[in-house]
Coordinates of C-alpha atoms in Angstrom, one line a residue:
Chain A
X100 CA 8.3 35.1 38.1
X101 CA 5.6 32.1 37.7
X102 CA 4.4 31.8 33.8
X103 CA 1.2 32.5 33.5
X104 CA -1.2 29.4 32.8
X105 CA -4.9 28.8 33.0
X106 CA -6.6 28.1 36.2
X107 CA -6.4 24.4 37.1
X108 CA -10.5 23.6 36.3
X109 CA -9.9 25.1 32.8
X110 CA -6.8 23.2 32.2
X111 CA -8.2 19.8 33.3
X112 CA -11.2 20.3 31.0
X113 CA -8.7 20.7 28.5
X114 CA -7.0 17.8 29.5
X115 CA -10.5 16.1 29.5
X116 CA -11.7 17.5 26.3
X117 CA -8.0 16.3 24.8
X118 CA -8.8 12.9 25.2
X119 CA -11.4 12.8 22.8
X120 CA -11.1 11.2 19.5
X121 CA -9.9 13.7 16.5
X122 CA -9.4 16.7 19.0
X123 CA -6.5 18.0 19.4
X124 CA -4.6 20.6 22.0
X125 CA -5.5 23.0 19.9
X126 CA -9.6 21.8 19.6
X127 CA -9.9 21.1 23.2
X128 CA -8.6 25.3 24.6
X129 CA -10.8 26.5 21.8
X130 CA -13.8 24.2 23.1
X131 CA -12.6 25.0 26.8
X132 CA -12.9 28.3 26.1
X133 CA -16.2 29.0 24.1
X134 CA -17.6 26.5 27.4
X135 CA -16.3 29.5 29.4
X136 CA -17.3 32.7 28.0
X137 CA -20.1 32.0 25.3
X138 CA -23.8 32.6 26.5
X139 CA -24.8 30.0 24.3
X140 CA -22.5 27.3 26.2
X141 CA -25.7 25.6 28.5
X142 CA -22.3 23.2 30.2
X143 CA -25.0 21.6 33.0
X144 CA -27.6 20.5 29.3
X145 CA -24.1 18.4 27.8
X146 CA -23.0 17.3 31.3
X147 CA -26.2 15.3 31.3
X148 CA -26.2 14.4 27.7
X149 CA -22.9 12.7 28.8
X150 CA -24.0 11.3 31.5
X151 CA -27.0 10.1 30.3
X152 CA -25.8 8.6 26.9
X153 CA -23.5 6.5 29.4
X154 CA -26.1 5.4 31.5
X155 CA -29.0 5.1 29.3
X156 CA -27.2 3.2 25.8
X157 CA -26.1 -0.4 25.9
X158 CA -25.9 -2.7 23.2
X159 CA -28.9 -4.4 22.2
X160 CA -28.4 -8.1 23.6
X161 CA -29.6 -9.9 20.7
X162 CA -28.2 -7.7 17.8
X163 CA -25.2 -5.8 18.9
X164 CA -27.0 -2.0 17.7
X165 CA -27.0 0.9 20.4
X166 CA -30.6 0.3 22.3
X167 CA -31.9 1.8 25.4
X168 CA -33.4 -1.6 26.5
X169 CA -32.1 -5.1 26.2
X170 CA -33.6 -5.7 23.2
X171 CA -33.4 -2.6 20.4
X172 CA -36.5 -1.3 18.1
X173 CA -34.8 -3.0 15.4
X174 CA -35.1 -6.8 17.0
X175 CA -38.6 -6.1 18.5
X176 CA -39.4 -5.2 14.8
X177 CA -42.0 -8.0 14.1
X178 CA -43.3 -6.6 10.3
X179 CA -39.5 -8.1 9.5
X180 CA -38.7 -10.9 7.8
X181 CA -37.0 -13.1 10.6
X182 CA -35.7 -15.7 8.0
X183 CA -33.3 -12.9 6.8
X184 CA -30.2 -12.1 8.9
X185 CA -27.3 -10.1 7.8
X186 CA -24.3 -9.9 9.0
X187 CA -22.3 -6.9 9.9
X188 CA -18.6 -5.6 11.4
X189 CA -20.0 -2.3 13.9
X190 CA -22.9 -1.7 14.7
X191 CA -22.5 1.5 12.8
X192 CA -22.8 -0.7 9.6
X193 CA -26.6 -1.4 10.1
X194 CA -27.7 2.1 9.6
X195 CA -26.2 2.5 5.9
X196 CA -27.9 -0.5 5.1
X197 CA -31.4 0.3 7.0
X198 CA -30.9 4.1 4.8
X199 CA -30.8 2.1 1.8
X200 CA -34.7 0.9 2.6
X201 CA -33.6 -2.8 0.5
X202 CA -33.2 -5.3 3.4
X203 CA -36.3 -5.4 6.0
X204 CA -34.6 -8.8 7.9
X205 CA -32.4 -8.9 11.4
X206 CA -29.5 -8.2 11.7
X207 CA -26.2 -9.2 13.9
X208 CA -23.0 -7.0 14.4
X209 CA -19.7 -9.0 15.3
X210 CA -18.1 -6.0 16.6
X211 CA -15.5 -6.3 14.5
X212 CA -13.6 -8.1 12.0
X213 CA -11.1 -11.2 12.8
X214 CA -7.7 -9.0 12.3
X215 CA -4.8 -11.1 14.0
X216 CA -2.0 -8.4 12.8
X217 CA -4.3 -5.7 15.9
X218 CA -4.6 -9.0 17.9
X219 CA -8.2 -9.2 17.4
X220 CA -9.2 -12.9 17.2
X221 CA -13.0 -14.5 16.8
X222 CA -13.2 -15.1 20.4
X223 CA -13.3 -11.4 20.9
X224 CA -16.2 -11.4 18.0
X225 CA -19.4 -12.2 18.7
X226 CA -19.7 -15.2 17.2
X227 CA -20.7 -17.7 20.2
X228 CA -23.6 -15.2 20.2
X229 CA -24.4 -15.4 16.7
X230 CA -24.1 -19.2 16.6
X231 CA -26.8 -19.6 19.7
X232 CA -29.4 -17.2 17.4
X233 CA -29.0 -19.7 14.9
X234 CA -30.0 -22.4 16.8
X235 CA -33.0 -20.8 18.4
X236 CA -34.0 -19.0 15.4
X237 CA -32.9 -20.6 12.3
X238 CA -33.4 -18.2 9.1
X239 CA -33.5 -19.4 6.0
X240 CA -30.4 -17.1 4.6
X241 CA -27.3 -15.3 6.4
X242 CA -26.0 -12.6 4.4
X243 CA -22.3 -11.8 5.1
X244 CA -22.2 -8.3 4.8
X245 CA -18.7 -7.3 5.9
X246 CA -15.7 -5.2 4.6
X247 CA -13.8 -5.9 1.2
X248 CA -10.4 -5.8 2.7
X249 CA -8.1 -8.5 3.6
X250 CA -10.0 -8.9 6.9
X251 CA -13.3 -8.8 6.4
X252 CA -12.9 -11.6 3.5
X253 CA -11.0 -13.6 6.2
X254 CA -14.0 -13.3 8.7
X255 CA -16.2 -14.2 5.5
X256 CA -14.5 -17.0 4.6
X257 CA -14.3 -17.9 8.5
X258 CA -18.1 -17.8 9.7
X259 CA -18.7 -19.3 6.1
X260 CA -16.7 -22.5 7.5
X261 CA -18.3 -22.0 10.3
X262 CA -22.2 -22.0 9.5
X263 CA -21.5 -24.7 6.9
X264 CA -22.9 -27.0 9.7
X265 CA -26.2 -24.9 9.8
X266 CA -29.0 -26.2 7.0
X267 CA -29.3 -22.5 5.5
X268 CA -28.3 -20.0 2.8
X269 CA -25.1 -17.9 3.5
X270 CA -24.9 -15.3 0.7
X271 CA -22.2 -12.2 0.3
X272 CA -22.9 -9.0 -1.1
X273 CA -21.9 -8.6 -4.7
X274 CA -18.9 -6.1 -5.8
X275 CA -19.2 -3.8 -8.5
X276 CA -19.7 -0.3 -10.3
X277 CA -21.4 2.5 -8.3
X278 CA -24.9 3.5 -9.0
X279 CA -25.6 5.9 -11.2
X280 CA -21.8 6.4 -12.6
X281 CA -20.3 5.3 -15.9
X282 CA -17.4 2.7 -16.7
X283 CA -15.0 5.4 -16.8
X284 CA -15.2 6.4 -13.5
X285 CA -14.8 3.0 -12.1
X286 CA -11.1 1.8 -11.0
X287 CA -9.8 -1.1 -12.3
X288 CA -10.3 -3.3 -9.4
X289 CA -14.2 -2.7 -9.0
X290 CA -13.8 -3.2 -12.7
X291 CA -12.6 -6.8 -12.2
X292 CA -15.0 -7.2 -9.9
X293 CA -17.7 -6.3 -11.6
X294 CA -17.1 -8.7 -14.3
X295 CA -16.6 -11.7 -12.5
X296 CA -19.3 -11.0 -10.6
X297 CA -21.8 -10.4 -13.8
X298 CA -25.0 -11.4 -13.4
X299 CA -27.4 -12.6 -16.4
X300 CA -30.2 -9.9 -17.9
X301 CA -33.7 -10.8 -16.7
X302 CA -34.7 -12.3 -20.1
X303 CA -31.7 -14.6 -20.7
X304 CA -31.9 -16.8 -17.6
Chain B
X66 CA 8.1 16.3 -17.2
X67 CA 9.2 17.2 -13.3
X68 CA 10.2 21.3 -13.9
X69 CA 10.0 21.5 -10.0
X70 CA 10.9 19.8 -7.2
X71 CA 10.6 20.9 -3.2
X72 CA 11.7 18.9 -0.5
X73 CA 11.2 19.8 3.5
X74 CA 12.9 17.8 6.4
X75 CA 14.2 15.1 3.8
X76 CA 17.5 12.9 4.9
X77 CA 20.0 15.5 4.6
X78 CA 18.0 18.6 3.7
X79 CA 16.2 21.0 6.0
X80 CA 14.4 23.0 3.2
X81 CA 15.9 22.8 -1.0
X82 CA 14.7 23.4 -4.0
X83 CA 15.7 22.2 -7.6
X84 CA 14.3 23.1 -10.8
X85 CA 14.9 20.3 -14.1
X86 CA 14.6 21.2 -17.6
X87 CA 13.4 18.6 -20.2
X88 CA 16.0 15.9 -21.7
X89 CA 19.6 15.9 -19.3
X90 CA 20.0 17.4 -15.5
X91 CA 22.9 16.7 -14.0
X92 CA 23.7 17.2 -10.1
X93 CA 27.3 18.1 -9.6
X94 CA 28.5 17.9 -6.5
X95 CA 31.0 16.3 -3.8
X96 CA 30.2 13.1 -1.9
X97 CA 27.5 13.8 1.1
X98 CA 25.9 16.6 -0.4
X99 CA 22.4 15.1 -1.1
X100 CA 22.8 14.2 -4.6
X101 CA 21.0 10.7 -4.0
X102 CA 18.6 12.0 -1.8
X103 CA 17.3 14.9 -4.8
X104 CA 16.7 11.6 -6.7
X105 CA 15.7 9.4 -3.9
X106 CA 12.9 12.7 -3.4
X107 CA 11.9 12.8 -6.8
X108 CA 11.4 9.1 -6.9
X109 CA 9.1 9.8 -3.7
X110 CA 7.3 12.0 -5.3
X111 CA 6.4 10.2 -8.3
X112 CA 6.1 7.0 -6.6
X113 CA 4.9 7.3 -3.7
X114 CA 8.1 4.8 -2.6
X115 CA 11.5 5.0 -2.2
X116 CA 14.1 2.8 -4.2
X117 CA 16.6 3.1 -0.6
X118 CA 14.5 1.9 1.8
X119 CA 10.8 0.8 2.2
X120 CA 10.5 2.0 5.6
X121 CA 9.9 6.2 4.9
X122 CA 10.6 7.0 8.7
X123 CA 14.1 6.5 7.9
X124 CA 14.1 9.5 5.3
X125 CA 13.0 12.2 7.6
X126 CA 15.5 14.5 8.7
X127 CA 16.9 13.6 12.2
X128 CA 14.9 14.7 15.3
X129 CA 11.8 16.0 12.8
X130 CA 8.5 15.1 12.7
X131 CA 7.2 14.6 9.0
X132 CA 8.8 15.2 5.2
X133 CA 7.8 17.0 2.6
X134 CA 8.2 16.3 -1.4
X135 CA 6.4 18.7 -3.6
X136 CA 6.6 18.9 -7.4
X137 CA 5.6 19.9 -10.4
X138 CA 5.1 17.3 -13.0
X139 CA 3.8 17.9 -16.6
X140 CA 0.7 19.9 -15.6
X141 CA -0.1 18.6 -12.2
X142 CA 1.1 19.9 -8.8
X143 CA 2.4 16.9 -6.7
X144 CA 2.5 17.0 -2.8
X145 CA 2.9 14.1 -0.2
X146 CA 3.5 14.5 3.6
X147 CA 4.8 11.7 5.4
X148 CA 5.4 11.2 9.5
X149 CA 5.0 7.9 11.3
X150 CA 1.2 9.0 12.5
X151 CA 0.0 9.9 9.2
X152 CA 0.0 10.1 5.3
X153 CA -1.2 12.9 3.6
X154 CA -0.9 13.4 -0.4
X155 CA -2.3 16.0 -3.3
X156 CA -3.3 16.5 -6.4
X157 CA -3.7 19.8 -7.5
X158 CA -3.8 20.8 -3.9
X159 CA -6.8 18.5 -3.8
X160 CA -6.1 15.5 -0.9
X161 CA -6.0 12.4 -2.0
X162 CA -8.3 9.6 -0.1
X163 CA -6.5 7.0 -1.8
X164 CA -3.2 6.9 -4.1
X165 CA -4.4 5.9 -7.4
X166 CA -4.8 8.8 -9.2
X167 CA -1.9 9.9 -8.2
X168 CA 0.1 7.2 -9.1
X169 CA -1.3 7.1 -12.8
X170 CA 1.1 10.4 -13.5
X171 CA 4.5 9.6 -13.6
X172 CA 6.8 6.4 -13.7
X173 CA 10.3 6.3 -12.7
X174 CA 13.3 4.2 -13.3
X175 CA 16.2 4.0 -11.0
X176 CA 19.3 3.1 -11.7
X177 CA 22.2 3.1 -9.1
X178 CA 25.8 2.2 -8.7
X179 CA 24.6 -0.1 -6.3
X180 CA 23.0 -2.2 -8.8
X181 CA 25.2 -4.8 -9.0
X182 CA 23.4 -5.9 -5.6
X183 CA 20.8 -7.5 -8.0
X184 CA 23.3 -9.8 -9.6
X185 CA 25.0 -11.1 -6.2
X186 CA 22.2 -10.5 -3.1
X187 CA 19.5 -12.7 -2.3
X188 CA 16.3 -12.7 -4.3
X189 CA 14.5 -9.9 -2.2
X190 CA 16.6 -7.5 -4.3
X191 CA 15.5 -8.9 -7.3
X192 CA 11.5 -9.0 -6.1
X193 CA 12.2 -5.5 -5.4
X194 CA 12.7 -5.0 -8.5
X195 CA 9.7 -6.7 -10.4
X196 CA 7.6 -5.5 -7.9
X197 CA 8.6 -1.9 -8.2
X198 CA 8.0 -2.2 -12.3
X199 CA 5.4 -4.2 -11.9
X200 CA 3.4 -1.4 -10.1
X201 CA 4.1 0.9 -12.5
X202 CA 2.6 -1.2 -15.2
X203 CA -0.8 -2.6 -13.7
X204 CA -2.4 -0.2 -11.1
X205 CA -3.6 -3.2 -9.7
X206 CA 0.1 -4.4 -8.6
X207 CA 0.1 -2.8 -5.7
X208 CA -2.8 -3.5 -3.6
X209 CA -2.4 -6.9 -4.4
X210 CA 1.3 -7.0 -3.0
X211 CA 0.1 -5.1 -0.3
X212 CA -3.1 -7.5 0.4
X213 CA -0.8 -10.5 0.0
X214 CA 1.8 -9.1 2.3
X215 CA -1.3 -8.8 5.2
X216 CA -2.0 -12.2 4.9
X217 CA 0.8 -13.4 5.0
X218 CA 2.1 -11.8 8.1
X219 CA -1.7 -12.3 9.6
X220 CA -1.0 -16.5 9.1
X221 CA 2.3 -16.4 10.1
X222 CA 1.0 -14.7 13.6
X223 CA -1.3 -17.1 13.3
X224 CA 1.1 -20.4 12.9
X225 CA 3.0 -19.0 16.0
X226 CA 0.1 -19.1 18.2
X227 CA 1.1 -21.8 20.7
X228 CA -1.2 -24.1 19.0
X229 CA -1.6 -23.1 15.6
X230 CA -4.7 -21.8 14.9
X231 CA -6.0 -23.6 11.0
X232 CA -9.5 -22.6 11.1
X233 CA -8.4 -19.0 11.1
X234 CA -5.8 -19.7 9.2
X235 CA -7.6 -20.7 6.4
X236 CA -9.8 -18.0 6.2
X237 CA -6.7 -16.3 5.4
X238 CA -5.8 -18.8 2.8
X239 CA -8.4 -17.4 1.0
X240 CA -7.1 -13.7 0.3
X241 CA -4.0 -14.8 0.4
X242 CA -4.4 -16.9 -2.7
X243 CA -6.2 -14.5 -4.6
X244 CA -3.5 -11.8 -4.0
X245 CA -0.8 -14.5 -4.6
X246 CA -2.2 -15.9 -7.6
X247 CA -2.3 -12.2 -9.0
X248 CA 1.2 -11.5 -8.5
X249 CA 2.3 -14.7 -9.9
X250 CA 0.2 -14.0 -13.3
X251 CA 1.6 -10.4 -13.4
X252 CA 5.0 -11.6 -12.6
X253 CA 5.2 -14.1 -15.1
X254 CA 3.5 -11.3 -17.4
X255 CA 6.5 -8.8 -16.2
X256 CA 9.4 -11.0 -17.3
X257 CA 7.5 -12.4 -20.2
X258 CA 7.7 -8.5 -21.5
X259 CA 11.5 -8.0 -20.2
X260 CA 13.5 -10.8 -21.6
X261 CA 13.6 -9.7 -24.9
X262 CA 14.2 -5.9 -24.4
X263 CA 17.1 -6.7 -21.9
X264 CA 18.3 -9.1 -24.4
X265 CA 18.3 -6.3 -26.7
X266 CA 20.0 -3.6 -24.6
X267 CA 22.6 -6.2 -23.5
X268 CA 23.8 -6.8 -26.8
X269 CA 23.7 -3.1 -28.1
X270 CA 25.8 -2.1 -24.4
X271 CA 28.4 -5.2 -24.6
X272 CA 28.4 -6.4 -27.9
X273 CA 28.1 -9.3 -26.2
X274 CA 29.3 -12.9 -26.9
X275 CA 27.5 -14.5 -24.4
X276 CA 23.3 -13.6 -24.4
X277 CA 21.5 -13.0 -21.2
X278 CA 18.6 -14.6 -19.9
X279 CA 15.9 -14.2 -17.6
X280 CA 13.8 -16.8 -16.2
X281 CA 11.4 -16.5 -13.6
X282 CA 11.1 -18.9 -10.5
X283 CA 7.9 -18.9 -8.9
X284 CA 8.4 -20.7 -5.9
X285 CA 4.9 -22.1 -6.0
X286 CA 4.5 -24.5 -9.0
X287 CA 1.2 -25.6 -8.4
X288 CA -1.7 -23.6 -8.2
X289 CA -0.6 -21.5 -4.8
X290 CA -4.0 -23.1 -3.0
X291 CA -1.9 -26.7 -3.8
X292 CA 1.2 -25.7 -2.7
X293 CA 0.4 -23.9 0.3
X294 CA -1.9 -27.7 1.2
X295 CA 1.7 -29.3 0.5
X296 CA 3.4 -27.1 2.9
X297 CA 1.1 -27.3 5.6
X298 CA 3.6 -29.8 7.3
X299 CA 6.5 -27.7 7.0
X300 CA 4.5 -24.6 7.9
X301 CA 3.6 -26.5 11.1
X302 CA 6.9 -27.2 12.1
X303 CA 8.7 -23.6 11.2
X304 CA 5.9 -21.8 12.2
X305 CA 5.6 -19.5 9.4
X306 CA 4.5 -20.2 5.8
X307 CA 7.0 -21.7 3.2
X308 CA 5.5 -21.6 -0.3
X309 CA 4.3 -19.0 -1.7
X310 CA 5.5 -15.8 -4.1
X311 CA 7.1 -13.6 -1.5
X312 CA 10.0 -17.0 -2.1
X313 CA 9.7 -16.1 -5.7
X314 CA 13.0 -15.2 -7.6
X315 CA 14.4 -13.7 -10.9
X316 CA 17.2 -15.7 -12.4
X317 CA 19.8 -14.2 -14.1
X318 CA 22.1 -16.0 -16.7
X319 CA 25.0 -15.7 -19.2
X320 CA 24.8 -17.6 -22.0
X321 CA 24.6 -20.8 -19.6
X322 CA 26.1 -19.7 -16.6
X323 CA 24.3 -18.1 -13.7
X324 CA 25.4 -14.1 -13.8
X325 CA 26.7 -14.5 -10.1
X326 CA 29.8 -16.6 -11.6
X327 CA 30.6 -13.5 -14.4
X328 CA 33.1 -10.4 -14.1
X329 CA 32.5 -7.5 -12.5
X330 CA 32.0 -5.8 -15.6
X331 CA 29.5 -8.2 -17.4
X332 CA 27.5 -7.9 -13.6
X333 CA 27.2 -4.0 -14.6
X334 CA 26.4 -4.5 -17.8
X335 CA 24.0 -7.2 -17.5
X336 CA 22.3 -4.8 -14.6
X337 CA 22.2 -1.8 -16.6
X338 CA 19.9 -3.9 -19.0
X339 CA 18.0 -5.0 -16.9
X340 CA 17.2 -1.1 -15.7
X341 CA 16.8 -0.2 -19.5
X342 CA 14.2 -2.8 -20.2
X343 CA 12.4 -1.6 -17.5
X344 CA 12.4 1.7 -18.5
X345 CA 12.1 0.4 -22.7
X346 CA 8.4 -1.6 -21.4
X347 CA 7.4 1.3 -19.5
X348 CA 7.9 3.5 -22.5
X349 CA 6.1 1.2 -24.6
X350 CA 3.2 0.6 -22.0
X351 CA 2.2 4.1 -21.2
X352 CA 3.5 5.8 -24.8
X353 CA 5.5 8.1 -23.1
X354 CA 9.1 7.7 -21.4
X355 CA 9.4 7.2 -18.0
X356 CA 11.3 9.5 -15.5
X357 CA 15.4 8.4 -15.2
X358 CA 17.3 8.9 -12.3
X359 CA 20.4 7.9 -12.7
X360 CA 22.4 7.9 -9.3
X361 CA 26.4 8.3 -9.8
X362 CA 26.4 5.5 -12.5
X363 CA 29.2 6.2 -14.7
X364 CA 32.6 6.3 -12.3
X365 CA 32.5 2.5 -12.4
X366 CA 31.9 2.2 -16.4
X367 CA 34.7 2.7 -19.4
X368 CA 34.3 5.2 -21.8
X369 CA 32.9 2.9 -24.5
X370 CA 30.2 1.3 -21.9
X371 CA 29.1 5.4 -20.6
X372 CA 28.8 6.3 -24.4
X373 CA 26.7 3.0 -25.1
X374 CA 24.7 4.0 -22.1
X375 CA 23.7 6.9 -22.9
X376 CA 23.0 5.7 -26.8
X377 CA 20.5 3.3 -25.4
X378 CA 18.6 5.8 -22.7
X379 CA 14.9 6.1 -24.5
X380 CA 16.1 9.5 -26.5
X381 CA 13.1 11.5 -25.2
X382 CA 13.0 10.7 -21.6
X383 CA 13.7 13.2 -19.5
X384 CA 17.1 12.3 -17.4
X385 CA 18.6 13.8 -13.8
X386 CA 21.9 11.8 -13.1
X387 CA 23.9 12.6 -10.4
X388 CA 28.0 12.5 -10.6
X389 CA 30.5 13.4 -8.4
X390 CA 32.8 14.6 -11.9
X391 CA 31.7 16.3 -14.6
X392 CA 34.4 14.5 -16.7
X393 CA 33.0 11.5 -16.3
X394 CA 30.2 12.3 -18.9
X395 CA 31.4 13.0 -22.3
X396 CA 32.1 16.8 -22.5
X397 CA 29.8 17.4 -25.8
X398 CA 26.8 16.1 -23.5
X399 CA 24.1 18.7 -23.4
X400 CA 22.9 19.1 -20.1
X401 CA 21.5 21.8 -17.6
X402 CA 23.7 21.3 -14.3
X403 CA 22.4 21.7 -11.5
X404 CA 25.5 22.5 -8.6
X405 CA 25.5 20.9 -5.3
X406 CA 28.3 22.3 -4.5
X407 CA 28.2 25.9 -3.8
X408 CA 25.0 24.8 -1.2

């Protein structure tokens, strides 16, 4: 006697479904599933999504931020300050800092941090890219705004070396306590930080 | 105090559980019966890190997926999963993002029959050793050995490119020598705080003639950013980087001469007060005695060295040892045993 399985379009939608990031076999027959027998499913409205998102999205050419044209809202942007560029790892990065409403400049993802230990080197960066927006548009300041760990100050202290040769600004963002929280809820390494990164109080320059 | 202690899919065990009383445990029980890996768990549990081995996937039970320690120590409820894909720890049955709450519970000294390795292996041992009470006395230990271990194997990749690559290799100077210079202050700090205490315990164990002294060796003299400059030749040419503190080492002597040249019993003695200093600063740091496993220590020590032993434990700490012979601890010992045997 055969065991009894799922017909072969549900189990390669499974096996589609599997291949997703943070599902699971598990995730990806209950997904399969509701697709099948809920009313509320609409499969051919996500087909297109899918397909669309993969046709329509492409990196923006100058910045590195998902755009649906070469250039994305964010670089055709001209109430911003183009003397201000900020540096980021992913994409993903620019949005926390556009939320926070404090920075109205350009920006410029790398795509990723130099990390030699997952074979990731600053050729795979973009950096040439970077370097050739410099040239053509000089700002005035470069804020590094990448990751605390051992990586990110790496790249740091690598495009720092780098844009040495550029007359401009390059600035990092400052470490420290959360907003809004006491001392006592800070660990001690933000601690540290925080006091070697002190700044003075407004009156005592 | 650890009351409770769980383990799933750990070296030997499929499932066990042990329950400790305050002041002496003792696990009874024949050779190969997991006495070392109860203490090797509750070290994990506490610590977060094993005093056998620092690669975990070695510690789950053959052909299994994951381990399991769970405990209960003073008030809190202690869980950590490990398995080569992923890491998952509690407090309180609350998950953990990072480790350093956690961490700030409990502290742990080992000691081990195998401790006589400090006196005669290479320095690794004995960097094992700082490091793993150096951890346990500034929270900040441990990210920078772990940040200073990613640099260092990130320029090492690097200086076996087939051209080495400096620009990026220097950008990892950077981290490097911030992590570096950390460890080498704390270090310094570590063995500043031990000499005396050891000195202390040495004496009271041996009645010693001859004292014992610790010096440290930091294999960087210069500022690290100096020394790793001065190296850059030799760096070049071994393709991997020379100076630095993961060279460091922890010299042992007695009176003048190095420990390595003394009898096998001063080598015990002189490592059993090296363990009790750790577990004397610990006490002293945090105001409250740390956890001591003690792992089939007294077969290889006379009757006059167990007794002195046990005289210099810190008198409230709470104690498992494990022992193959009940006789070998004084019979008027008071002590809940705990029987591997019968299992």
């Amino acid at each position: 006697m055969n065991r009894a399985e799922y017909p072969a379009p549900l189990r390669s939608l499974i096996a589609e479904l599997k291949r997703l990031p943070g599902i699971g076999s598990r995730s990806a027959e209950r997904i399969a599933l509701w697709m099948v027998q809920s009313p509320d499913s609409h499969p051919e409205s996500l087909a297109r999504a899918i397909e669309c998102v993969k046709r329509e999205i492409q990196p923006c050419e100058r910045c590195g931020f998902f755009s649906e044209a070469n250039l994305c809202p964010l670089c055709l942007d001209t109430s911003r300050d183009p003397l201000l560029l900020c540096i980021v790892e992913q994409p993903t990065d620019i949005l926390p800092l556009e939320r926070s409403g404090a920075f109205r400049g350009f920006y410029h993802a790398l795509g990723g941090k130099i990390s030699p230990l997952d074979h990731v080197g600053p050729e795979s960066l973009r950096i040439p890219a970077l370097l050739q927006r410099l040239r053509e548009h000089p700002p005035h300041e470069v804020i590094l705004a990448l990751g605390a760990d051992v990586e990110g100050e790496a790249t740091s202290h690598y495009l720092g070396d780098m844009l040495r040769e550029f007359p401009l600004k390059v600035t990092r963002l400052a470490q420290g306590l959360p907003a809004g929280t006491g001392l006592e809820y800070a660990d001690e390494l933000t601690l540290s930080r925080a006091l070697s990164g002190r700044t003075s109080l407004a009156a005592h320059p | 105090m650890l009351s409770q202690l769980k383990v799933g899919q750990f070296r030997c065990f499929e499932k066990f559980e042990a329950r400790f009383e305050p002041g002496i445990n003792l696990i009874v029980g024949p050779n190969a019966h997991g006495k070392t890996s109860l203490l090797e768990a509750a070290c994990l549990l506490l610590r977060l890190q094993s005093p056998r081995t620092s690669r975990l996937g070695e510690i789950i039970r053959h052909n299994e997926r994951g381990l399991l320690v769970d405990g209960h120590f003073k008030a809190a409820h202690l869980q950590f999963y490990y398995s080569p894909q992923r890491k998952k720890l509690a407090l309180d049955s609350v998950e953990q993002r990072t480790a350093s709450e956690y961490l700030k519970l409990g502290r742990v000294v080992w000691f081990s029959n195998q401790d006589v390795e400090l006196v005669r292996e290479g320095a690794d041992v004995r960097r094992r050793f700082i490091d793993f009470v150096a951890s346990q006395i500034d929270p900040s230990y441990r990210k920078a050995l772990r940040d200073y271990e990613k640099c260092l194997r990130s320029r090492n990749l690097l200086l076996k490119a087939p051209v080495p690559r400096w620009r990026e290799i220097q950008a990892f100077e950077e981290p490097l020598v911030t992590a570096g210079e950390q460890l080498i202050k704390s270090r310094h700090a570590l063995i500043t705080a031990l000499r005396p205490l050891a000195q202390l315990a040495h004496a009271n164990i041996s009645g010693a003639r001859e004292k014992l002294h610790l010096e440290y060796l930091p294999n960087a003299a210069a500022p690290l950013a100096e020394a790793l400059a001065a190296a850059r030749p030799e760096d070049t040419r071994l393709r991997m980087t020379t100076a630095g503190p993961h060279r460091d080492d922890l010299q042992l002597l007695l009176g003048p001469a190095p420990a390595t040249l003394g009898s096998e019993g001063q080598q015990r003695t002189l490592v059993l007060s090296l363990r009790l200093s750790a577990a004397r600063l610990l006490e002293a740091h945090h105001a409250e005695p740390p956890l001591l496993l003690l792992d089939d220590i007294f077969g290889e020590l006379d009757l006059s060295r167990r007794a002195a032993l046990l005289e210099q434990l810190p008198k409230n700490a709470q104690q498992i040892i494990t022992t193959t012979r009940r006789e070998w601890l004084p019979p008027e010992l008071q002590a809940h045993v705990l029987d591997l045997e019968s299992r």
